[in-house]
PDB file of C-alpha atoms in Angstrom:
ATOM      1  CA  VAL A   1      58.370  72.518  42.420  1.00  0.00           C
ATOM      2  CA  GLN A   2      55.498  70.567  43.914  1.00  0.00           C
ATOM      3  CA  LEU A   3      56.870  66.389  45.024  1.00  0.00           C
ATOM      4  CA  GLN A   4      54.272  63.459  45.775  1.00  0.00           C
ATOM      5  CA  ALA A   5      55.996  60.242  47.544  1.00  0.00           C
ATOM      6  CA  SER A   6      54.526  56.671  46.817  1.00  0.00           C
ATOM      7  CA  GLY A   7      55.124  53.020  48.005  1.00  0.00           C
ATOM      8  CA  GLY A   8      54.884  52.752  51.768  1.00  0.00           C
ATOM      9  CA  GLY A   9      53.533  50.313  52.876  1.00  0.00           C
ATOM     10  CA  LEU A  10      53.899  47.356  55.743  1.00  0.00           C
ATOM     11  CA  VAL A  11      55.867  45.103  55.716  1.00  0.00           C
ATOM     12  CA  GLN A  12      58.146  42.486  57.390  1.00  0.00           C
ATOM     13  CA  ALA A  13      62.282  42.267  57.904  1.00  0.00           C
ATOM     14  CA  GLY A  14      63.877  41.358  55.512  1.00  0.00           C
ATOM     15  CA  ASP A  15      61.629  42.223  52.682  1.00  0.00           C
ATOM     16  CA  PHE A  16      61.922  44.682  50.005  1.00  0.00           C
ATOM     17  CA  LEU A  17      60.276  47.821  49.086  1.00  0.00           C
ATOM     18  CA  ARG A  18      60.327  51.111  46.815  1.00  0.00           C
ATOM     19  CA  LEU A  19      59.903  54.126  47.272  1.00  0.00           C
ATOM     20  CA  SER A  20      58.718  56.670  44.650  1.00  0.00           C
ATOM     21  CA  CYS A  21      58.865  59.971  44.308  1.00  0.00           C
ATOM     22  CA  THR A  22      57.718  62.241  41.087  1.00  0.00           C
ATOM     23  CA  ALA A  23      57.839  65.564  41.090  1.00  0.00           C
ATOM     24  CA  SER A  24      55.888  68.198  39.003  1.00  0.00           C
ATOM     25  CA  GLY A  25      55.825  72.043  38.595  1.00  0.00           C
ATOM     26  CA  SER A  26      60.243  72.961  37.815  1.00  0.00           C
ATOM     27  CA  ILE A  27      62.733  71.453  35.907  1.00  0.00           C
ATOM     28  CA  PHE A  28      63.191  67.602  37.968  1.00  0.00           C
ATOM     29  CA  SER A  29      66.793  67.451  36.481  1.00  0.00           C
ATOM     30  CA  SER A  30      68.024  71.137  38.245  1.00  0.00           C
ATOM     31  CA  TYR A  31      67.935  69.794  41.338  1.00  0.00           C
ATOM     32  CA  ALA A  32      68.944  67.396  44.240  1.00  0.00           C
ATOM     33  CA  MET A  33      66.941  65.222  45.490  1.00  0.00           C
ATOM     34  CA  GLY A  34      66.895  63.298  49.200  1.00  0.00           C
ATOM     35  CA  TRP A  35      65.230  60.889  51.105  1.00  0.00           C
ATOM     36  CA  PHE A  36      64.546  61.601  54.591  1.00  0.00           C
ATOM     37  CA  ARG A  37      63.091  59.645  56.942  1.00  0.00           C
ATOM     38  CA  GLN A  38      60.814  60.736  60.730  1.00  0.00           C
ATOM     39  CA  ALA A  39      60.247  57.816  63.586  1.00  0.00           C
ATOM     40  CA  PRO A  40      57.703  58.758  66.034  1.00  0.00           C
ATOM     41  CA  GLY A  41      59.325  60.620  68.454  1.00  0.00           C
ATOM     42  CA  LYS A  42      62.173  61.273  66.500  1.00  0.00           C
ATOM     43  CA  GLU A  43      63.515  63.964  64.838  1.00  0.00           C
ATOM     44  CA  ARG A  44      63.612  64.105  61.325  1.00  0.00           C
ATOM     45  CA  GLU A  45      67.091  62.082  60.143  1.00  0.00           C
ATOM     46  CA  PHE A  46      68.285  62.205  56.507  1.00  0.00           C
ATOM     47  CA  VAL A  47      68.812  58.650  54.392  1.00  0.00           C
ATOM     48  CA  ALA A  48      69.915  59.191  51.006  1.00  0.00           C
ATOM     49  CA  ALA A  49      70.981  61.319  48.098  1.00  0.00           C
ATOM     50  CA  ILE A  50      71.152  61.701  44.651  1.00  0.00           C
ATOM     51  CA  SER A  51      72.787  64.985  43.105  1.00  0.00           C
ATOM     52  CA  TRP A  52      71.034  66.479  39.848  1.00  0.00           C
ATOM     53  CA  SER A  53      72.731  64.021  37.323  1.00  0.00           C
ATOM     54  CA  GLY A  54      73.127  60.653  39.317  1.00  0.00           C
ATOM     55  CA  GLY A  55      76.369  60.623  39.103  1.00  0.00           C
ATOM     56  CA  SER A  56      77.092  60.944  43.251  1.00  0.00           C
ATOM     57  CA  THR A  57      74.723  59.240  46.041  1.00  0.00           C
ATOM     58  CA  THR A  58      75.233  59.146  49.494  1.00  0.00           C
ATOM     59  CA  TYR A  59      73.548  57.139  52.537  1.00  0.00           C
ATOM     60  CA  ALA A  60      73.546  57.561  56.008  1.00  0.00           C
ATOM     61  CA  ASP A  61      75.425  54.939  57.919  1.00  0.00           C
ATOM     62  CA  SER A  62      72.000  53.235  58.725  1.00  0.00           C
ATOM     63  CA  VAL A  63      71.059  52.254  55.997  1.00  0.00           C
ATOM     64  CA  LYS A  64      74.168  51.707  53.640  1.00  0.00           C
ATOM     65  CA  GLY A  65      74.710  48.444  51.449  1.00  0.00           C
ATOM     66  CA  ARG A  66      71.126  48.332  52.176  1.00  0.00           C
ATOM     67  CA  PHE A  67      69.223  50.743  50.578  1.00  0.00           C
ATOM     68  CA  THR A  68      69.685  52.343  46.676  1.00  0.00           C
ATOM     69  CA  VAL A  69      68.739  56.165  45.388  1.00  0.00           C
ATOM     70  CA  SER A  70      68.045  56.542  42.060  1.00  0.00           C
ATOM     71  CA  ARG A  71      66.073  58.411  39.236  1.00  0.00           C
ATOM     72  CA  ASP A  72      65.087  59.066  35.985  1.00  0.00           C
ATOM     73  CA  ASN A  73      64.725  62.534  34.761  1.00  0.00           C
ATOM     74  CA  ALA A  74      63.049  61.980  31.913  1.00  0.00           C
ATOM     75  CA  LYS A  75      60.144  60.565  34.001  1.00  0.00           C
ATOM     76  CA  ASN A  76      60.181  63.460  36.276  1.00  0.00           C
ATOM     77  CA  THR A  77      60.899  59.952  39.083  1.00  0.00           C
ATOM     78  CA  VAL A  78      63.533  59.068  42.449  1.00  0.00           C
ATOM     79  CA  TRP A  79      63.085  55.905  43.712  1.00  0.00           C
ATOM     80  CA  LEU A  80      64.621  54.431  46.928  1.00  0.00           C
ATOM     81  CA  GLU A  81      64.827  50.805  47.130  1.00  0.00           C
ATOM     82  CA  MET A  82      65.207  49.143  50.081  1.00  0.00           C
ATOM     83  CA  ASN A  83      66.274  45.829  50.832  1.00  0.00           C
ATOM     84  CA  ASN A  84      66.378  43.514  54.085  1.00  0.00           C
ATOM     85  CA  LEU A  85      64.348  45.968  56.035  1.00  0.00           C
ATOM     86  CA  LYS A  86      64.287  45.742  59.525  1.00  0.00           C
ATOM     87  CA  PRO A  87      62.489  46.960  62.541  1.00  0.00           C
ATOM     88  CA  GLU A  88      64.266  50.283  62.951  1.00  0.00           C
ATOM     89  CA  ASP A  89      63.725  51.545  58.872  1.00  0.00           C
ATOM     90  CA  THR A  90      59.839  52.138  60.462  1.00  0.00           C
ATOM     91  CA  ALA A  91      59.307  54.946  60.034  1.00  0.00           C
ATOM     92  CA  VAL A  92      57.419  57.871  57.319  1.00  0.00           C
ATOM     93  CA  TYR A  93      59.666  58.368  54.348  1.00  0.00           C
ATOM     94  CA  TYR A  94      59.852  62.041  52.749  1.00  0.00           C
ATOM     95  CA  CYS A  95      61.139  63.091  49.911  1.00  0.00           C
ATOM     96  CA  ALA A  96      62.929  66.440  49.405  1.00  0.00           C
ATOM     97  CA  GLU A  97      64.454  68.817  46.680  1.00  0.00           C
ATOM     98  CA  ASP A  98      67.073  71.097  46.672  1.00  0.00           C
ATOM     99  CA  TYR A  99      69.126  73.299  44.047  1.00  0.00           C
ATOM    100  CA  ASP A 100      72.849  72.049  46.278  1.00  0.00           C
ATOM    101  CA  TYR A 101      73.226  68.749  47.272  1.00  0.00           C
ATOM    102  CA  TRP A 102      75.758  69.874  50.028  1.00  0.00           C
ATOM    103  CA  ARG A 103      72.827  71.098  51.945  1.00  0.00           C
ATOM    104  CA  LEU A 104      69.982  68.103  51.670  1.00  0.00           C
ATOM    105  CA  ILE A 105      73.182  65.664  52.646  1.00  0.00           C
ATOM    106  CA  HIS A 106      74.014  67.724  56.027  1.00  0.00           C
ATOM    107  CA  TYR A 107      70.616  68.663  56.350  1.00  0.00           C
ATOM    108  CA  SER A 108      69.918  68.798  59.896  1.00  0.00           C
ATOM    109  CA  GLY A 109      66.506  70.706  60.314  1.00  0.00           C
ATOM    110  CA  THR A 110      68.556  74.411  60.577  1.00  0.00           C
ATOM    111  CA  TYR A 111      67.692  75.622  57.173  1.00  0.00           C
ATOM    112  CA  SER A 112      64.721  74.998  54.862  1.00  0.00           C
ATOM    113  CA  LEU A 113      65.100  73.303  51.875  1.00  0.00           C
ATOM    114  CA  GLY A 114      63.619  73.525  48.007  1.00  0.00           C
ATOM    115  CA  SER A 115      60.485  71.579  49.267  1.00  0.00           C
ATOM    116  CA  TRP A 116      59.495  67.973  50.296  1.00  0.00           C
ATOM    117  CA  GLY A 117      56.390  65.439  49.707  1.00  0.00           C
ATOM    118  CA  GLN A 118      54.259  65.060  51.746  1.00  0.00           C
ATOM    119  CA  GLY A 119      54.893  61.612  53.090  1.00  0.00           C
ATOM    120  CA  THR A 120      54.991  58.499  53.044  1.00  0.00           C
ATOM    121  CA  GLN A 121      54.677  55.073  55.443  1.00  0.00           C
ATOM    122  CA  VAL A 122      57.143  52.155  55.942  1.00  0.00           C
ATOM    123  CA  THR A 123      56.285  49.679  58.789  1.00  0.00           C
ATOM    124  CA  VAL A 124      58.491  46.658  59.273  1.00  0.00           C
ATOM    125  CA  SER A 125      57.279  44.192  61.516  1.00  0.00           C
ATOM    126  CA  SER A 126      59.415  41.536  63.110  1.00  0.00           C
TER     127      SER A 126
END
C-alpha cells in the first residue's frame, strides 16, 4: 500500500492543524493505521493509532486530550486532528500502516511496519 501524508505547516502555539493520510494500492480497511513523529535529533516516536474498523484508538501520553485520530475507509483516508499545538509538537509527522494494531502502538524501531508515508512537517512557534 502507498501512503501520502499532507496537511503540515507553520502555526503558532495554541493553533489547530489537521493532517491527512491517503492510501492507495491495497485494501485500506484491512489495516490498522498509525501516526508517528520525529523531531530533529530525536528518535521517531508513536503519536496515535486507530484500528481497521475505527473502534479502537490509542494515543501517546504527550498528545492525549489534544490530538484525535479518525478514519474513513470509504475514502481510504486517516486524519490526525491536532488541537492546542505546542512548540514541542514540532516534528515531521508520518503515517504508517500495519496488519497488526499491537505492532503499531508498540513500535519502537526494532521491527518493520507494513509501509510508511513520506512525512509532513509541522512547525509550532511559541
